[in-house]
Amino acid sequence: MIRAVLLDVDGVLVTGRPADGLHWSHDLERDLGIASDLLQRRFFAHHWTDVVTGRVGLRETLAPVLAEIAPSVSSEALLEYWFAHDARLEEALLQDIASLRRDGLTVALASNQEHLRAHYLSEQLGLAGHVDHFYYSAAIGARKPDSAFYRHIEQALGEPPEALLLIDDTVENISAARQAGWRAVHWTAPRRLGDIVAEAGE
């Protein structure tokens, strides 16, 4: 029996730019003068694993990279731009979450996030008010699909793996959840959460 539903954030509950759903960096070069592929190569490819697992801070890791590739842009300016342009909430899912919680299910977020954006999602976007818990990689010290991520959540919830359902848009994360004994559903298109839970619980 499923007792807790764990939702991924990016690609499931949050889907790109608020205006049109495009990736947050789509107009980054036009707006801030930073080529998105250069930022990917110089920052994300080299530093993101350490940032998203909490080993180093985002702001202090990003600043020296920007000093080299875009000295006129501060880390604060880029982070403000990024977070604001990666904040489209799927309102139908929020309604479904409320319905599941009314039915007695625990609903939590299970996401690969660093501390600053996790706080933005939780407090600025208000996700903390819609779910029971927010589990994220920088706080856990491990990221999906690392098995330690799933085990941490099991222990925090005090539930056996077979009582947990992950809904995620990344195949590797789904496979890892199943290997951990969880139920898991690959999110490929908008669906009603109640239908997913009913099917996964059969």
mmCIF file with all atom_site columns, C-alpha atoms in Angstrom:
data_model
loop_
_atom_site.group_PDB
_atom_site.id
_atom_site.type_symbol
_atom_site.label_atom_id
_atom_site.label_alt_id
_atom_site.label_comp_id
_atom_site.label_asym_id
_atom_site.label_entity_id
_atom_site.label_seq_id
_atom_site.pdbx_PDB_ins_code
_atom_site.Cartn_x
_atom_site.Cartn_y
_atom_site.Cartn_z
_atom_site.occupancy
_atom_site.B_iso_or_equiv
_atom_site.pdbx_formal_charge
_atom_site.auth_seq_id
_atom_site.auth_comp_id
_atom_site.auth_asym_id
_atom_site.auth_atom_id
_atom_site.pdbx_PDB_model_num
ATOM 1   C CA . MET A 1 1   ? 0.000  0.000  0.000   1.00 0.00 ? 1   MET A CA 1
ATOM 2   C CA . ILE A 1 2   ? 1.360  3.419  -0.980  1.00 0.00 ? 2   ILE A CA 1
ATOM 3   C CA . ARG A 1 3   ? 1.613  5.765  1.981   1.00 0.00 ? 3   ARG A CA 1
ATOM 4   C CA . ALA A 1 4   ? 3.862  8.517  0.614   1.00 0.00 ? 4   ALA A CA 1
ATOM 5   C CA . VAL A 1 5   ? 4.231  10.112 -2.811  1.00 0.00 ? 5   VAL A CA 1
ATOM 6   C CA . LEU A 1 6   ? 7.591  11.714 -3.654  1.00 0.00 ? 6   LEU A CA 1
ATOM 7   C CA . LEU A 1 7   ? 7.530  14.230 -6.487  1.00 0.00 ? 7   LEU A CA 1
ATOM 8   C CA . ASP A 1 8   ? 10.451 15.467 -8.522  1.00 0.00 ? 8   ASP A CA 1
ATOM 9   C CA . VAL A 1 9   ? 10.501 19.240 -8.966  1.00 0.00 ? 9   VAL A CA 1
ATOM 10  C CA . ASP A 1 10  ? 12.125 20.303 -12.241 1.00 0.00 ? 10  ASP A CA 1
ATOM 11  C CA . GLY A 1 11  ? 10.354 18.843 -15.245 1.00 0.00 ? 11  GLY A CA 1
ATOM 12  C CA . VAL A 1 12  ? 7.381  17.741 -13.176 1.00 0.00 ? 12  VAL A CA 1
ATOM 13  C CA . LEU A 1 13  ? 6.126  20.403 -10.775 1.00 0.00 ? 13  LEU A CA 1
ATOM 14  C CA . VAL A 1 14  ? 8.248  23.289 -12.092 1.00 0.00 ? 14  VAL A CA 1
ATOM 15  C CA . THR A 1 15  ? 8.496  23.523 -15.864 1.00 0.00 ? 15  THR A CA 1
ATOM 16  C CA . GLY A 1 16  ? 10.730 26.333 -17.077 1.00 0.00 ? 16  GLY A CA 1
ATOM 17  C CA . ARG A 1 17  ? 9.981  29.997 -17.638 1.00 0.00 ? 17  ARG A CA 1
ATOM 18  C CA . PRO A 1 18  ? 6.715  31.286 -16.189 1.00 0.00 ? 18  PRO A CA 1
ATOM 19  C CA . ALA A 1 19  ? 5.746  33.013 -19.440 1.00 0.00 ? 19  ALA A CA 1
ATOM 20  C CA . ASP A 1 20  ? 6.241  30.180 -21.912 1.00 0.00 ? 20  ASP A CA 1
ATOM 21  C CA . GLY A 1 21  ? 7.824  27.100 -20.325 1.00 0.00 ? 21  GLY A CA 1
ATOM 22  C CA . LEU A 1 22  ? 11.113 27.479 -22.192 1.00 0.00 ? 22  LEU A CA 1
ATOM 23  C CA . HIS A 1 23  ? 14.399 26.687 -20.453 1.00 0.00 ? 23  HIS A CA 1
ATOM 24  C CA . TRP A 1 24  ? 15.502 29.435 -18.069 1.00 0.00 ? 24  TRP A CA 1
ATOM 25  C CA . SER A 1 25  ? 18.672 30.133 -20.067 1.00 0.00 ? 25  SER A CA 1
ATOM 26  C CA . HIS A 1 26  ? 16.925 30.451 -23.445 1.00 0.00 ? 26  HIS A CA 1
ATOM 27  C CA . ASP A 1 27  ? 17.501 34.226 -23.627 1.00 0.00 ? 27  ASP A CA 1
ATOM 28  C CA . LEU A 1 28  ? 20.419 34.410 -21.220 1.00 0.00 ? 28  LEU A CA 1
ATOM 29  C CA . GLU A 1 29  ? 22.850 35.758 -23.800 1.00 0.00 ? 29  GLU A CA 1
ATOM 30  C CA . ARG A 1 30  ? 20.387 38.418 -24.966 1.00 0.00 ? 30  ARG A CA 1
ATOM 31  C CA . ASP A 1 31  ? 19.473 39.475 -21.436 1.00 0.00 ? 31  ASP A CA 1
ATOM 32  C CA . LEU A 1 32  ? 22.762 39.197 -19.524 1.00 0.00 ? 32  LEU A CA 1
ATOM 33  C CA . GLY A 1 33  ? 25.356 38.701 -22.243 1.00 0.00 ? 33  GLY A CA 1
ATOM 34  C CA . ILE A 1 34  ? 26.297 35.172 -21.130 1.00 0.00 ? 34  ILE A CA 1
ATOM 35  C CA . ALA A 1 35  ? 26.276 32.354 -23.689 1.00 0.00 ? 35  ALA A CA 1
ATOM 36  C CA . SER A 1 36  ? 24.393 29.461 -22.115 1.00 0.00 ? 36  SER A CA 1
ATOM 37  C CA . ASP A 1 37  ? 26.699 26.846 -23.646 1.00 0.00 ? 37  ASP A CA 1
ATOM 38  C CA . LEU A 1 38  ? 29.722 28.640 -22.186 1.00 0.00 ? 38  LEU A CA 1
ATOM 39  C CA . LEU A 1 39  ? 28.105 28.713 -18.738 1.00 0.00 ? 39  LEU A CA 1
ATOM 40  C CA . GLN A 1 40  ? 27.348 25.018 -19.100 1.00 0.00 ? 40  GLN A CA 1
ATOM 41  C CA . ARG A 1 41  ? 30.956 24.173 -19.993 1.00 0.00 ? 41  ARG A CA 1
ATOM 42  C CA . ARG A 1 42  ? 32.681 26.421 -17.481 1.00 0.00 ? 42  ARG A CA 1
ATOM 43  C CA . PHE A 1 43  ? 30.347 26.095 -14.499 1.00 0.00 ? 43  PHE A CA 1
ATOM 44  C CA . PHE A 1 44  ? 27.808 23.300 -14.617 1.00 0.00 ? 44  PHE A CA 1
ATOM 45  C CA . ALA A 1 45  ? 30.044 20.658 -16.212 1.00 0.00 ? 45  ALA A CA 1
ATOM 46  C CA . HIS A 1 46  ? 32.843 21.220 -13.700 1.00 0.00 ? 46  HIS A CA 1
ATOM 47  C CA . HIS A 1 47  ? 31.154 22.272 -10.473 1.00 0.00 ? 47  HIS A CA 1
ATOM 48  C CA . TRP A 1 48  ? 27.510 21.238 -10.396 1.00 0.00 ? 48  TRP A CA 1
ATOM 49  C CA . THR A 1 49  ? 27.929 17.814 -8.785  1.00 0.00 ? 49  THR A CA 1
ATOM 50  C CA . ASP A 1 50  ? 29.741 19.345 -5.802  1.00 0.00 ? 50  ASP A CA 1
ATOM 51  C CA . VAL A 1 51  ? 27.239 22.207 -5.578  1.00 0.00 ? 51  VAL A CA 1
ATOM 52  C CA . VAL A 1 52  ? 24.091 20.100 -5.812  1.00 0.00 ? 52  VAL A CA 1
ATOM 53  C CA . THR A 1 53  ? 25.307 17.660 -3.165  1.00 0.00 ? 53  THR A CA 1
ATOM 54  C CA . GLY A 1 54  ? 26.159 20.443 -0.737  1.00 0.00 ? 54  GLY A CA 1
ATOM 55  C CA . ARG A 1 55  ? 29.928 20.037 -0.740  1.00 0.00 ? 55  ARG A CA 1
ATOM 56  C CA . VAL A 1 56  ? 30.464 23.614 -1.928  1.00 0.00 ? 56  VAL A CA 1
ATOM 57  C CA . GLY A 1 57  ? 28.239 26.679 -2.045  1.00 0.00 ? 57  GLY A CA 1
ATOM 58  C CA . LEU A 1 58  ? 26.609 27.892 -5.241  1.00 0.00 ? 58  LEU A CA 1
ATOM 59  C CA . ARG A 1 59  ? 27.320 31.609 -4.854  1.00 0.00 ? 59  ARG A CA 1
ATOM 60  C CA . GLU A 1 60  ? 30.986 31.270 -3.965  1.00 0.00 ? 60  GLU A CA 1
ATOM 61  C CA . THR A 1 61  ? 31.602 28.681 -6.686  1.00 0.00 ? 61  THR A CA 1
ATOM 62  C CA . LEU A 1 62  ? 29.819 30.653 -9.378  1.00 0.00 ? 62  LEU A CA 1
ATOM 63  C CA . ALA A 1 63  ? 31.465 34.018 -8.636  1.00 0.00 ? 63  ALA A CA 1
ATOM 64  C CA . PRO A 1 64  ? 35.003 33.225 -9.880  1.00 0.00 ? 64  PRO A CA 1
ATOM 65  C CA . VAL A 1 65  ? 33.616 31.594 -13.020 1.00 0.00 ? 65  VAL A CA 1
ATOM 66  C CA . LEU A 1 66  ? 31.581 34.690 -13.818 1.00 0.00 ? 66  LEU A CA 1
ATOM 67  C CA . ALA A 1 67  ? 34.623 36.866 -13.139 1.00 0.00 ? 67  ALA A CA 1
ATOM 68  C CA . GLU A 1 68  ? 36.279 35.124 -16.080 1.00 0.00 ? 68  GLU A CA 1
ATOM 69  C CA . ILE A 1 69  ? 33.416 34.700 -18.557 1.00 0.00 ? 69  ILE A CA 1
ATOM 70  C CA . ALA A 1 70  ? 31.147 37.663 -17.691 1.00 0.00 ? 70  ALA A CA 1
ATOM 71  C CA . PRO A 1 71  ? 32.907 40.089 -15.333 1.00 0.00 ? 71  PRO A CA 1
ATOM 72  C CA . SER A 1 72  ? 30.081 42.633 -15.518 1.00 0.00 ? 72  SER A CA 1
ATOM 73  C CA . VAL A 1 73  ? 27.529 40.139 -14.128 1.00 0.00 ? 73  VAL A CA 1
ATOM 74  C CA . SER A 1 74  ? 27.492 39.341 -10.423 1.00 0.00 ? 74  SER A CA 1
ATOM 75  C CA . SER A 1 75  ? 26.591 35.942 -9.078  1.00 0.00 ? 75  SER A CA 1
ATOM 76  C CA . GLU A 1 76  ? 23.615 37.545 -7.328  1.00 0.00 ? 76  GLU A CA 1
ATOM 77  C CA . ALA A 1 77  ? 22.329 38.974 -10.606 1.00 0.00 ? 77  ALA A CA 1
ATOM 78  C CA . LEU A 1 78  ? 22.630 35.654 -12.397 1.00 0.00 ? 78  LEU A CA 1
ATOM 79  C CA . LEU A 1 79  ? 20.996 33.712 -9.581  1.00 0.00 ? 79  LEU A CA 1
ATOM 80  C CA . GLU A 1 80  ? 18.108 36.168 -9.407  1.00 0.00 ? 80  GLU A CA 1
ATOM 81  C CA . TYR A 1 81  ? 17.628 35.802 -13.169 1.00 0.00 ? 81  TYR A CA 1
ATOM 82  C CA . TRP A 1 82  ? 17.906 32.011 -13.078 1.00 0.00 ? 82  TRP A CA 1
ATOM 83  C CA . PHE A 1 83  ? 15.500 31.451 -10.211 1.00 0.00 ? 83  PHE A CA 1
ATOM 84  C CA . ALA A 1 84  ? 12.886 33.863 -11.565 1.00 0.00 ? 84  ALA A CA 1
ATOM 85  C CA . HIS A 1 85  ? 13.060 32.307 -15.038 1.00 0.00 ? 85  HIS A CA 1
ATOM 86  C CA . ASP A 1 86  ? 12.851 28.723 -13.767 1.00 0.00 ? 86  ASP A CA 1
ATOM 87  C CA . ALA A 1 87  ? 9.652  29.022 -11.778 1.00 0.00 ? 87  ALA A CA 1
ATOM 88  C CA . ARG A 1 88  ? 6.632  27.941 -13.796 1.00 0.00 ? 88  ARG A CA 1
ATOM 89  C CA . LEU A 1 89  ? 4.376  26.023 -11.420 1.00 0.00 ? 89  LEU A CA 1
ATOM 90  C CA . GLU A 1 90  ? 2.013  23.363 -12.685 1.00 0.00 ? 90  GLU A CA 1
ATOM 91  C CA . GLU A 1 91  ? -1.123 24.516 -10.904 1.00 0.00 ? 91  GLU A CA 1
ATOM 92  C CA . ALA A 1 92  ? -3.090 21.363 -11.730 1.00 0.00 ? 92  ALA A CA 1
ATOM 93  C CA . LEU A 1 93  ? -0.482 19.323 -9.875  1.00 0.00 ? 93  LEU A CA 1
ATOM 94  C CA . LEU A 1 94  ? -0.759 21.561 -6.834  1.00 0.00 ? 94  LEU A CA 1
ATOM 95  C CA . GLN A 1 95  ? -4.486 20.866 -6.782  1.00 0.00 ? 95  GLN A CA 1
ATOM 96  C CA . ASP A 1 96  ? -3.843 17.132 -7.103  1.00 0.00 ? 96  ASP A CA 1
ATOM 97  C CA . ILE A 1 97  ? -1.321 17.281 -4.261  1.00 0.00 ? 97  ILE A CA 1
ATOM 98  C CA . ALA A 1 98  ? -3.917 18.902 -2.028  1.00 0.00 ? 98  ALA A CA 1
ATOM 99  C CA . SER A 1 99  ? -6.380 16.156 -2.916  1.00 0.00 ? 99  SER A CA 1
ATOM 100 C CA . LEU A 1 100 ? -3.915 13.376 -2.075  1.00 0.00 ? 100 LEU A CA 1
ATOM 101 C CA . ARG A 1 101 ? -3.107 14.980 1.259   1.00 0.00 ? 101 ARG A CA 1
ATOM 102 C CA . ARG A 1 102 ? -6.799 15.283 2.084   1.00 0.00 ? 102 ARG A CA 1
ATOM 103 C CA . ASP A 1 103 ? -7.048 11.552 1.419   1.00 0.00 ? 103 ASP A CA 1
ATOM 104 C CA . GLY A 1 104 ? -4.365 10.938 4.039   1.00 0.00 ? 104 GLY A CA 1
ATOM 105 C CA . LEU A 1 105 ? -1.306 10.393 1.862   1.00 0.00 ? 105 LEU A CA 1
ATOM 106 C CA . THR A 1 106 ? 2.002  12.041 2.682   1.00 0.00 ? 106 THR A CA 1
ATOM 107 C CA . VAL A 1 107 ? 3.246  14.106 -0.262  1.00 0.00 ? 107 VAL A CA 1
ATOM 108 C CA . ALA A 1 108 ? 6.858  15.294 -0.369  1.00 0.00 ? 108 ALA A CA 1
ATOM 109 C CA . LEU A 1 109 ? 9.300  16.735 -2.867  1.00 0.00 ? 109 LEU A CA 1
ATOM 110 C CA . ALA A 1 110 ? 12.396 14.696 -3.728  1.00 0.00 ? 110 ALA A CA 1
ATOM 111 C CA . SER A 1 111 ? 14.711 16.798 -5.850  1.00 0.00 ? 111 SER A CA 1
ATOM 112 C CA . ASN A 1 112 ? 18.289 17.417 -6.869  1.00 0.00 ? 112 ASN A CA 1
ATOM 113 C CA . GLN A 1 113 ? 18.705 21.015 -5.666  1.00 0.00 ? 113 GLN A CA 1
ATOM 114 C CA . GLU A 1 114 ? 21.327 23.154 -3.994  1.00 0.00 ? 114 GLU A CA 1
ATOM 115 C CA . HIS A 1 115 ? 20.485 25.198 -0.906  1.00 0.00 ? 115 HIS A CA 1
ATOM 116 C CA . LEU A 1 116 ? 19.702 28.607 -2.417  1.00 0.00 ? 116 LEU A CA 1
ATOM 117 C CA . ARG A 1 117 ? 17.261 27.446 -5.059  1.00 0.00 ? 117 ARG A CA 1
ATOM 118 C CA . ALA A 1 118 ? 15.698 24.973 -2.646  1.00 0.00 ? 118 ALA A CA 1
ATOM 119 C CA . HIS A 1 119 ? 14.974 27.902 -0.338  1.00 0.00 ? 119 HIS A CA 1
ATOM 120 C CA . TYR A 1 120 ? 13.608 29.929 -3.257  1.00 0.00 ? 120 TYR A CA 1
ATOM 121 C CA . LEU A 1 121 ? 11.304 27.094 -4.313  1.00 0.00 ? 121 LEU A CA 1
ATOM 122 C CA . SER A 1 122 ? 10.185 26.474 -0.776  1.00 0.00 ? 122 SER A CA 1
ATOM 123 C CA . GLU A 1 123 ? 9.674  30.031 0.412   1.00 0.00 ? 123 GLU A CA 1
ATOM 124 C CA . GLN A 1 124 ? 9.436  32.378 -2.578  1.00 0.00 ? 124 GLN A CA 1
ATOM 125 C CA . LEU A 1 125 ? 7.343  30.066 -4.746  1.00 0.00 ? 125 LEU A CA 1
ATOM 126 C CA . GLY A 1 126 ? 5.597  28.759 -1.665  1.00 0.00 ? 126 GLY A CA 1
ATOM 127 C CA . LEU A 1 127 ? 6.024  25.047 -2.279  1.00 0.00 ? 127 LEU A CA 1
ATOM 128 C CA . ALA A 1 128 ? 6.560  24.444 1.436   1.00 0.00 ? 128 ALA A CA 1
ATOM 129 C CA . GLY A 1 129 ? 2.906  25.256 1.956   1.00 0.00 ? 129 GLY A CA 1
ATOM 130 C CA . HIS A 1 130 ? 1.767  22.584 -0.489  1.00 0.00 ? 130 HIS A CA 1
ATOM 131 C CA . VAL A 1 131 ? 3.692  19.522 0.699   1.00 0.00 ? 131 VAL A CA 1
ATOM 132 C CA . ASP A 1 132 ? 4.554  17.723 3.910   1.00 0.00 ? 132 ASP A CA 1
ATOM 133 C CA . HIS A 1 133 ? 8.335  17.587 3.363   1.00 0.00 ? 133 HIS A CA 1
ATOM 134 C CA . PHE A 1 134 ? 10.992 18.809 0.937   1.00 0.00 ? 134 PHE A CA 1
ATOM 135 C CA . TYR A 1 135 ? 13.942 16.433 0.547   1.00 0.00 ? 135 TYR A CA 1
ATOM 136 C CA . TYR A 1 136 ? 16.761 17.760 -1.614  1.00 0.00 ? 136 TYR A CA 1
ATOM 137 C CA . SER A 1 137 ? 20.241 16.614 -2.505  1.00 0.00 ? 137 SER A CA 1
ATOM 138 C CA . ALA A 1 138 ? 22.362 19.374 -0.950  1.00 0.00 ? 138 ALA A CA 1
ATOM 139 C CA . ALA A 1 139 ? 20.734 18.801 2.436   1.00 0.00 ? 139 ALA A CA 1
ATOM 140 C CA . ILE A 1 140 ? 21.006 15.021 2.131   1.00 0.00 ? 140 ILE A CA 1
ATOM 141 C CA . GLY A 1 141 ? 24.571 14.990 0.796   1.00 0.00 ? 141 GLY A CA 1
ATOM 142 C CA . ALA A 1 142 ? 23.636 12.683 -2.072  1.00 0.00 ? 142 ALA A CA 1
ATOM 143 C CA . ARG A 1 143 ? 21.757 13.136 -5.326  1.00 0.00 ? 143 ARG A CA 1
ATOM 144 C CA . LYS A 1 144 ? 19.441 10.979 -7.356  1.00 0.00 ? 144 LYS A CA 1
ATOM 145 C CA . PRO A 1 145 ? 20.141 8.333  -8.615  1.00 0.00 ? 145 PRO A CA 1
ATOM 146 C CA . ASP A 1 146 ? 22.537 7.591  -5.715  1.00 0.00 ? 146 ASP A CA 1
ATOM 147 C CA . SER A 1 147 ? 20.968 4.940  -3.478  1.00 0.00 ? 147 SER A CA 1
ATOM 148 C CA . ALA A 1 148 ? 21.868 7.030  -0.404  1.00 0.00 ? 148 ALA A CA 1
ATOM 149 C CA . PHE A 1 149 ? 19.309 9.628  -1.508  1.00 0.00 ? 149 PHE A CA 1
ATOM 150 C CA . TYR A 1 150 ? 16.490 7.101  -1.409  1.00 0.00 ? 150 TYR A CA 1
ATOM 151 C CA . ARG A 1 151 ? 17.604 5.498  1.841   1.00 0.00 ? 151 ARG A CA 1
ATOM 152 C CA . HIS A 1 152 ? 17.711 8.876  3.558   1.00 0.00 ? 152 HIS A CA 1
ATOM 153 C CA . ILE A 1 153 ? 14.091 9.528  2.644   1.00 0.00 ? 153 ILE A CA 1
ATOM 154 C CA . GLU A 1 154 ? 12.997 6.074  3.804   1.00 0.00 ? 154 GLU A CA 1
ATOM 155 C CA . GLN A 1 155 ? 14.597 6.678  7.176   1.00 0.00 ? 155 GLN A CA 1
ATOM 156 C CA . ALA A 1 156 ? 13.225 10.214 7.470   1.00 0.00 ? 156 ALA A CA 1
ATOM 157 C CA . LEU A 1 157 ? 9.690  9.064  6.723   1.00 0.00 ? 157 LEU A CA 1
ATOM 158 C CA . GLY A 1 158 ? 9.980  5.856  8.707   1.00 0.00 ? 158 GLY A CA 1
ATOM 159 C CA . GLU A 1 159 ? 8.361  3.932  5.877   1.00 0.00 ? 159 GLU A CA 1
ATOM 160 C CA . PRO A 1 160 ? 9.406  0.736  4.090   1.00 0.00 ? 160 PRO A CA 1
ATOM 161 C CA . PRO A 1 161 ? 10.490 1.222  0.471   1.00 0.00 ? 161 PRO A CA 1
ATOM 162 C CA . GLU A 1 162 ? 7.442  -0.542 -0.951  1.00 0.00 ? 162 GLU A CA 1
ATOM 163 C CA . ALA A 1 163 ? 5.200  2.124  0.636   1.00 0.00 ? 163 ALA A CA 1
ATOM 164 C CA . LEU A 1 164 ? 6.924  4.917  -1.316  1.00 0.00 ? 164 LEU A CA 1
ATOM 165 C CA . LEU A 1 165 ? 6.095  6.106  -4.829  1.00 0.00 ? 165 LEU A CA 1
ATOM 166 C CA . LEU A 1 166 ? 8.469  8.332  -6.820  1.00 0.00 ? 166 LEU A CA 1
ATOM 167 C CA . ILE A 1 167 ? 7.200  10.360 -9.770  1.00 0.00 ? 167 ILE A CA 1
ATOM 168 C CA . ASP A 1 168 ? 10.155 11.679 -11.785 1.00 0.00 ? 168 ASP A CA 1
ATOM 169 C CA . ASP A 1 169 ? 10.923 12.697 -15.369 1.00 0.00 ? 169 ASP A CA 1
ATOM 170 C CA . THR A 1 170 ? 14.412 11.119 -15.448 1.00 0.00 ? 170 THR A CA 1
ATOM 171 C CA . VAL A 1 171 ? 14.666 7.444  -16.368 1.00 0.00 ? 171 VAL A CA 1
ATOM 172 C CA . GLU A 1 172 ? 17.828 6.863  -14.309 1.00 0.00 ? 172 GLU A CA 1
ATOM 173 C CA . ASN A 1 173 ? 16.102 8.126  -11.174 1.00 0.00 ? 173 ASN A CA 1
ATOM 174 C CA . ILE A 1 174 ? 13.120 5.861  -11.786 1.00 0.00 ? 174 ILE A CA 1
ATOM 175 C CA . SER A 1 175 ? 15.375 2.830  -12.273 1.00 0.00 ? 175 SER A CA 1
ATOM 176 C CA . ALA A 1 176 ? 17.316 3.603  -9.094  1.00 0.00 ? 176 ALA A CA 1
ATOM 177 C CA . ALA A 1 177 ? 14.107 3.993  -7.100  1.00 0.00 ? 177 ALA A CA 1
ATOM 178 C CA . ARG A 1 178 ? 12.868 0.611  -8.288  1.00 0.00 ? 178 ARG A CA 1
ATOM 179 C CA . GLN A 1 179 ? 16.198 -0.968 -7.433  1.00 0.00 ? 179 GLN A CA 1
ATOM 180 C CA . ALA A 1 180 ? 15.781 0.483  -3.935  1.00 0.00 ? 180 ALA A CA 1
ATOM 181 C CA . GLY A 1 181 ? 12.422 -1.260 -3.661  1.00 0.00 ? 181 GLY A CA 1
ATOM 182 C CA . TRP A 1 182 ? 10.258 1.790  -4.279  1.00 0.00 ? 182 TRP A CA 1
ATOM 183 C CA . ARG A 1 183 ? 7.382  2.026  -6.676  1.00 0.00 ? 183 ARG A CA 1
ATOM 184 C CA . ALA A 1 184 ? 8.191  4.548  -9.396  1.00 0.00 ? 184 ALA A CA 1
ATOM 185 C CA . VAL A 1 185 ? 6.462  6.144  -12.372 1.00 0.00 ? 185 VAL A CA 1
ATOM 186 C CA . HIS A 1 186 ? 8.226  7.908  -15.230 1.00 0.00 ? 186 HIS A CA 1
ATOM 187 C CA . TRP A 1 187 ? 6.614  11.305 -15.801 1.00 0.00 ? 187 TRP A CA 1
ATOM 188 C CA . THR A 1 188 ? 6.430  11.960 -19.542 1.00 0.00 ? 188 THR A CA 1
ATOM 189 C CA . ALA A 1 189 ? 3.279  14.082 -19.846 1.00 0.00 ? 189 ALA A CA 1
ATOM 190 C CA . PRO A 1 190 ? 0.809  15.739 -17.475 1.00 0.00 ? 190 PRO A CA 1
ATOM 191 C CA . ARG A 1 191 ? -1.457 13.249 -15.715 1.00 0.00 ? 191 ARG A CA 1
ATOM 192 C CA . ARG A 1 192 ? -3.718 13.246 -12.681 1.00 0.00 ? 192 ARG A CA 1
ATOM 193 C CA . LEU A 1 193 ? -1.782 12.224 -9.586  1.00 0.00 ? 193 LEU A CA 1
ATOM 194 C CA . GLY A 1 194 ? -4.733 10.279 -8.243  1.00 0.00 ? 194 GLY A CA 1
ATOM 195 C CA . ASP A 1 195 ? -4.727 8.071  -11.339 1.00 0.00 ? 195 ASP A CA 1
ATOM 196 C CA . ILE A 1 196 ? -0.986 7.467  -11.047 1.00 0.00 ? 196 ILE A CA 1
ATOM 197 C CA . VAL A 1 197 ? -1.250 6.495  -7.382  1.00 0.00 ? 197 VAL A CA 1
ATOM 198 C CA . ALA A 1 198 ? -4.173 4.169  -8.071  1.00 0.00 ? 198 ALA A CA 1
ATOM 199 C CA . GLU A 1 199 ? -2.341 2.412  -10.912 1.00 0.00 ? 199 GLU A CA 1
ATOM 200 C CA . ALA A 1 200 ? 0.956  2.173  -9.017  1.00 0.00 ? 200 ALA A CA 1
ATOM 201 C CA . GLY A 1 201 ? -0.799 0.685  -6.005  1.00 0.00 ? 201 GLY A CA 1
ATOM 202 C CA . GLU A 1 202 ? -2.367 -2.176 -7.928  1.00 0.00 ? 202 GLU A CA 1
#
